[in-house]
Amino acid sequence: MGNTIRALVAFIPADRCQNYVVRDLREMPLDKMVDLSGSQLRRFPLHVCSFRELVKLYLSDNHLNSLPPELGQLQNLQILALDFNNFKALPQVVCTLKQLCILYLGNNKLCDLPSELSLLQNLRTLWIEANCLTQLPEVVCELSLLKTLHAGSNALRLLPGQLQRLQELRTIWLSGNRLTDFPAVLLHMPFLEVIDVDQNSIRYFPSLAHLSSLKLVIYDHNPCRNAPKVAKGVRRVGRWAEETPEPDPRKARRYALVREESQELQAPVPPSPLPPTNS
């Protein structure tokens, strides 16, 4: 039924679409969930704010760039999805929803997060991927119960040392950023279970063997000279991942040199001739 409504809404002009959605939400849903994803909304339907017991609110894939202060009436919200919209700044009212456990902010135009985000002390999962972040907002380090952080596809070059305060953090996704070094702070977070640094510019990986909780490290698509050393049983995804222990350092060095030379010459580098052998 939901897909049918969305298909019909796609053919309704924006203003009429707004009125259609409001009429469709006259009563509090029994499952305490409202899903307005993909409804072409340009402004939030205020009528939803009357559903005081609402637990889940999905506003993904619309044209929203602001939210009304009345949203603060939804103090029972645990999941809020604002991804795939046009937010350049996180509306302050979101920071008043203190029961939030999961917050989706991906695929917007955020350059920072407000300090008031620290009020969301029940937050377990935060998605901020595909925004305009050049550094990880330090306020993230104040979310003491955070377990999962998705921060891929931004322009991050490093991570703040304060991140190690997040002792509940288990999974961190950093793919598609601009890291040139493996973030040193992660070496002091033995409670991490999943580290994803795919598609960055990391040339060398320190040993991760001391990270006792680590289960998976994804480091593919980096110009690395070596594979990260890990403890037995830890899965690696990337170059030399099947080789245990570290790859032959001669192979790693040869690969690195060939790659650097090929970048300079913009052409493949032929393999070095073998030295003559005595017959």
Short mmCIF file of C-alpha atoms in Angstrom, two decimals:
data_model
loop_
_atom_site.label_atom_id
_atom_site.label_comp_id
_atom_site.label_asym_id
_atom_site.label_seq_id
_atom_site.Cartn_x
_atom_site.Cartn_y
_atom_site.Cartn_z
CA MET A 1 0.00 0.00 0.00
CA GLY A 2 2.84 2.37 0.90
CA ASN A 3 4.48 1.92 -2.49
CA THR A 4 1.18 2.55 -4.25
CA ILE A 5 0.72 5.83 -2.34
CA ARG A 6 4.24 6.95 -3.23
CA ALA A 7 3.67 6.12 -6.89
CA LEU A 8 0.54 8.24 -6.94
CA VAL A 9 2.16 11.10 -5.03
CA ALA A 10 4.91 11.32 -7.63
CA PHE A 11 2.35 12.69 -10.11
CA ILE A 12 0.85 15.29 -7.75
CA PRO A 13 2.24 18.88 -7.73
CA ALA A 14 4.22 19.83 -4.62
CA ASP A 15 1.52 21.89 -2.84
CA ARG A 16 -1.24 19.37 -3.54
CA CYS A 17 1.13 16.59 -2.51
CA GLN A 18 1.62 18.29 0.86
CA ASN A 19 -2.13 18.46 1.46
CA TYR A 20 -2.58 14.87 0.34
CA VAL A 21 -0.02 13.61 2.85
CA VAL A 22 -1.60 15.56 5.73
CA ARG A 23 -5.07 14.22 4.96
CA ASP A 24 -3.65 10.70 4.96
CA LEU A 25 -2.34 11.15 8.53
CA ARG A 26 -5.38 12.18 10.53
CA GLU A 27 -5.01 9.42 13.11
CA MET A 28 -2.14 8.20 15.21
CA PRO A 29 -0.71 5.05 13.52
CA LEU A 30 -1.13 1.92 15.60
CA ASP A 31 2.50 0.95 15.12
CA LYS A 32 3.64 4.41 16.30
CA MET A 33 5.51 4.91 13.05
CA VAL A 34 5.13 7.49 10.30
CA ASP A 35 6.97 6.94 7.03
CA LEU A 36 6.92 9.93 4.67
CA SER A 37 10.02 8.90 2.74
CA GLY A 38 10.03 9.85 -0.92
CA SER A 39 6.91 12.03 -0.60
CA GLN A 40 8.38 15.12 -2.29
CA LEU A 41 7.93 17.16 0.88
CA ARG A 42 9.30 20.69 0.92
CA ARG A 43 7.98 21.46 4.39
CA PHE A 44 7.19 19.26 7.33
CA PRO A 45 3.46 18.52 7.85
CA LEU A 46 2.73 20.05 11.27
CA HIS A 47 -0.14 17.69 11.89
CA VAL A 48 2.37 14.91 12.60
CA CYS A 49 3.46 16.79 15.72
CA SER A 50 0.13 15.95 17.34
CA PHE A 51 1.12 12.28 17.49
CA ARG A 52 2.83 12.60 20.87
CA GLU A 53 3.43 8.85 21.24
CA LEU A 54 5.24 8.52 17.90
CA VAL A 55 8.39 6.35 18.13
CA LYS A 56 9.66 6.21 14.53
CA LEU A 57 9.61 9.02 11.98
CA TYR A 58 11.05 8.56 8.49
CA LEU A 59 11.47 11.67 6.34
CA SER A 60 14.12 10.33 3.97
CA ASP A 61 14.39 11.34 0.32
CA ASN A 62 12.44 14.59 0.35
CA HIS A 63 13.32 18.27 -0.23
CA LEU A 64 13.42 19.41 3.39
CA ASN A 65 15.89 22.05 4.60
CA SER A 66 14.24 22.98 7.91
CA LEU A 67 12.00 21.58 10.63
CA PRO A 68 9.43 23.40 12.78
CA PRO A 69 9.98 23.88 16.54
CA GLU A 70 6.74 21.93 17.07
CA LEU A 71 8.69 18.77 16.27
CA GLY A 72 9.99 19.01 19.83
CA GLN A 73 6.59 17.78 21.02
CA LEU A 74 7.55 14.27 19.85
CA GLN A 75 9.52 13.42 22.97
CA ASN A 76 9.03 9.67 22.52
CA LEU A 77 10.84 9.51 19.18
CA GLN A 78 13.57 6.87 19.12
CA ILE A 79 14.31 6.78 15.37
CA LEU A 80 14.49 9.84 13.12
CA ALA A 81 15.51 9.60 9.46
CA LEU A 82 16.45 12.86 7.74
CA ASP A 83 18.79 11.42 5.12
CA PHE A 84 18.64 12.39 1.45
CA ASN A 85 17.30 15.90 2.03
CA ASN A 86 18.71 19.43 1.67
CA PHE A 87 19.81 20.26 5.20
CA LYS A 88 22.82 22.59 5.38
CA ALA A 89 22.59 22.70 9.17
CA LEU A 90 20.97 20.32 11.63
CA PRO A 91 17.78 21.95 12.98
CA GLN A 92 18.19 22.69 16.69
CA VAL A 93 14.87 21.08 17.48
CA VAL A 94 16.38 17.65 16.70
CA CYS A 95 18.71 18.09 19.68
CA THR A 96 15.69 18.33 22.01
CA LEU A 97 14.51 14.79 21.17
CA LYS A 98 16.34 13.15 24.05
CA GLN A 99 14.99 9.64 23.53
CA LEU A 100 16.55 9.31 20.08
CA CYS A 101 18.56 6.10 19.66
CA ILE A 102 19.10 6.20 15.89
CA LEU A 103 19.62 9.34 13.82
CA TYR A 104 20.03 9.27 10.04
CA LEU A 105 21.60 12.43 8.60
CA GLY A 106 23.38 11.02 5.56
CA ASN A 107 23.31 12.53 2.07
CA ASN A 108 22.67 16.12 3.08
CA LYS A 109 24.89 19.22 2.92
CA LEU A 110 26.09 19.38 6.51
CA CYS A 111 29.47 20.99 7.18
CA ASP A 112 29.27 20.65 10.96
CA LEU A 113 27.02 19.52 13.80
CA PRO A 114 25.77 21.76 16.63
CA SER A 115 27.22 21.42 20.13
CA GLU A 116 23.67 20.77 21.37
CA LEU A 117 23.85 17.33 19.77
CA SER A 118 25.57 16.25 23.00
CA LEU A 119 22.12 16.38 24.64
CA LEU A 120 21.22 13.18 22.80
CA GLN A 121 22.80 10.91 25.37
CA ASN A 122 20.68 7.91 24.33
CA LEU A 123 22.03 7.92 20.78
CA ARG A 124 23.42 4.52 19.75
CA THR A 125 23.70 4.90 15.98
CA LEU A 126 24.63 8.01 14.00
CA TRP A 127 24.72 8.19 10.20
CA ILE A 128 26.47 11.27 8.81
CA GLU A 129 27.88 9.82 5.60
CA ALA A 130 27.90 11.70 2.29
CA ASN A 131 27.88 15.22 3.71
CA CYS A 132 30.43 18.07 3.49
CA LEU A 133 32.41 17.34 6.65
CA THR A 134 36.12 18.15 6.49
CA GLN A 135 36.62 17.08 10.09
CA LEU A 136 34.67 14.89 12.46
CA PRO A 137 32.66 17.23 14.73
CA GLU A 138 34.06 16.93 18.25
CA VAL A 139 30.53 16.85 19.65
CA VAL A 140 30.30 13.28 18.33
CA CYS A 141 32.90 12.36 20.96
CA GLU A 142 30.43 13.36 23.68
CA LEU A 143 27.81 10.76 22.69
CA SER A 144 28.85 8.30 25.37
CA LEU A 145 26.53 5.43 24.37
CA LEU A 146 27.32 5.56 20.64
CA LYS A 147 27.90 2.07 19.23
CA THR A 148 27.88 2.65 15.47
CA LEU A 149 29.25 5.63 13.54
CA HIS A 150 28.82 5.94 9.77
CA ALA A 151 30.98 8.82 8.54
CA GLY A 152 31.98 7.67 5.06
CA SER A 153 31.99 9.72 1.86
CA ASN A 154 33.00 13.01 3.46
CA ALA A 155 36.33 14.83 3.28
CA LEU A 156 37.85 13.75 6.61
CA ARG A 157 41.65 13.85 6.83
CA LEU A 158 42.00 12.86 10.49
CA LEU A 159 40.01 11.95 13.59
CA PRO A 160 40.04 13.77 16.94
CA GLY A 161 41.86 12.11 19.83
CA GLN A 162 38.75 12.54 21.97
CA LEU A 163 37.10 9.76 19.97
CA GLN A 164 38.64 7.19 22.30
CA ARG A 165 36.23 8.40 24.99
CA LEU A 166 33.50 6.46 23.18
CA GLN A 167 34.10 3.17 24.94
CA GLU A 168 30.77 1.77 23.71
CA LEU A 169 31.75 2.29 20.07
CA ARG A 170 31.96 -1.01 18.22
CA THR A 171 31.73 -0.12 14.53
CA ILE A 172 33.20 2.80 12.62
CA TRP A 173 32.78 3.32 8.87
CA LEU A 174 35.18 5.80 7.27
CA SER A 175 35.26 4.72 3.63
CA GLY A 176 35.57 7.31 0.89
CA ASN A 177 37.32 10.02 2.90
CA ARG A 178 40.76 11.65 2.53
CA LEU A 179 42.74 9.84 5.19
CA THR A 180 46.43 9.64 4.29
CA ASP A 181 47.39 7.90 7.54
CA PHE A 182 45.58 5.27 9.53
CA PRO A 183 43.83 7.26 12.33
CA ALA A 184 46.11 6.94 15.36
CA VAL A 185 43.21 7.26 17.81
CA LEU A 186 41.77 3.95 16.60
CA LEU A 187 44.89 2.19 17.88
CA HIS A 188 43.78 3.12 21.40
CA MET A 189 40.27 1.69 21.03
CA PRO A 190 40.60 -2.05 21.74
CA PHE A 191 36.82 -2.39 22.00
CA LEU A 192 36.29 -1.75 18.27
CA GLU A 193 34.91 -4.72 16.35
CA VAL A 194 34.67 -3.32 12.80
CA ILE A 195 36.93 -0.72 11.17
CA ASP A 196 36.25 0.35 7.58
CA VAL A 197 38.80 2.66 5.94
CA ASP A 198 38.13 1.55 2.36
CA GLN A 199 38.76 4.05 -0.45
CA ASN A 200 41.13 6.41 1.31
CA SER A 201 44.77 7.35 0.64
CA ILE A 202 46.49 5.35 3.38
CA ARG A 203 49.98 4.21 2.35
CA TYR A 204 51.02 2.31 5.47
CA PHE A 205 49.11 0.36 8.10
CA PRO A 206 50.37 -0.08 11.65
CA SER A 207 49.76 -3.37 13.42
CA LEU A 208 46.20 -3.87 14.66
CA ALA A 209 47.01 -7.17 16.36
CA HIS A 210 46.57 -5.66 19.82
CA LEU A 211 42.93 -4.68 19.18
CA SER A 212 41.49 -7.62 21.08
CA SER A 213 37.84 -7.16 20.04
CA LEU A 214 38.50 -6.61 16.33
CA LYS A 215 36.56 -8.93 14.00
CA LEU A 216 36.74 -7.18 10.63
CA VAL A 217 38.96 -4.56 9.01
CA ILE A 218 38.22 -3.27 5.50
CA TYR A 219 41.15 -1.43 3.95
CA ASP A 220 40.70 -2.07 0.23
CA HIS A 221 41.31 0.64 -2.39
CA ASN A 222 44.18 2.30 -0.52
CA PRO A 223 47.68 2.80 -1.98
CA CYS A 224 49.07 0.80 0.94
CA ARG A 225 52.55 -0.74 1.09
CA ASN A 226 51.43 -3.47 3.48
CA ALA A 227 48.41 -5.21 4.91
CA PRO A 228 47.47 -4.40 8.50
CA LYS A 229 48.66 -7.12 10.84
CA VAL A 230 45.76 -8.52 12.84
CA ALA A 231 45.18 -11.16 15.49
CA LYS A 232 44.22 -14.70 14.55
CA GLY A 233 40.63 -15.02 13.39
CA VAL A 234 40.22 -11.39 12.33
CA ARG A 235 38.93 -11.01 8.78
CA ARG A 236 40.71 -8.58 6.46
CA VAL A 237 39.35 -7.19 3.19
CA GLY A 238 41.99 -5.67 0.94
CA ARG A 239 45.29 -6.27 -0.80
CA TRP A 240 47.25 -9.24 0.59
CA ALA A 241 44.31 -10.08 2.83
CA GLU A 242 44.76 -13.81 2.24
CA GLU A 243 48.44 -13.74 3.19
CA THR A 244 49.33 -14.49 6.79
CA PRO A 245 51.28 -13.07 8.45
CA GLU A 246 52.32 -9.81 6.70
CA PRO A 247 53.00 -10.03 2.96
CA ASP A 248 56.58 -10.45 1.88
CA PRO A 249 58.07 -6.96 2.48
CA ARG A 250 59.91 -7.23 -0.85
CA LYS A 251 56.57 -7.63 -2.63
CA ALA A 252 55.06 -4.70 -0.73
CA ARG A 253 58.05 -2.47 -1.50
CA ARG A 254 58.07 -3.45 -5.17
CA TYR A 255 54.35 -2.71 -5.47
CA ALA A 256 54.75 0.68 -3.81
CA LEU A 257 57.68 1.68 -6.02
CA VAL A 258 55.97 0.59 -9.21
CA ARG A 259 52.84 2.50 -8.24
CA GLU A 260 54.72 5.70 -7.46
CA GLU A 261 56.71 5.55 -10.70
CA SER A 262 53.60 4.85 -12.75
CA GLN A 263 51.92 7.89 -11.24
CA GLU A 264 54.84 10.08 -12.23
CA LEU A 265 55.13 8.73 -15.77
CA GLN A 266 51.38 8.26 -16.30
CA ALA A 267 52.25 4.94 -17.91
CA PRO A 268 52.76 1.37 -16.70
CA VAL A 269 56.25 0.57 -15.48
CA PRO A 270 57.76 -2.61 -16.99
CA PRO A 271 59.12 -5.14 -14.52
CA SER A 272 62.83 -4.93 -13.77
CA PRO A 273 64.92 -7.45 -15.74
CA LEU A 274 66.20 -10.39 -13.78
CA PRO A 275 69.96 -10.42 -13.12
CA PRO A 276 71.93 -12.81 -15.33
CA THR A 277 72.51 -16.24 -13.87
CA ASN A 278 75.73 -18.17 -14.07
CA SER A 279 75.36 -21.30 -16.12
#
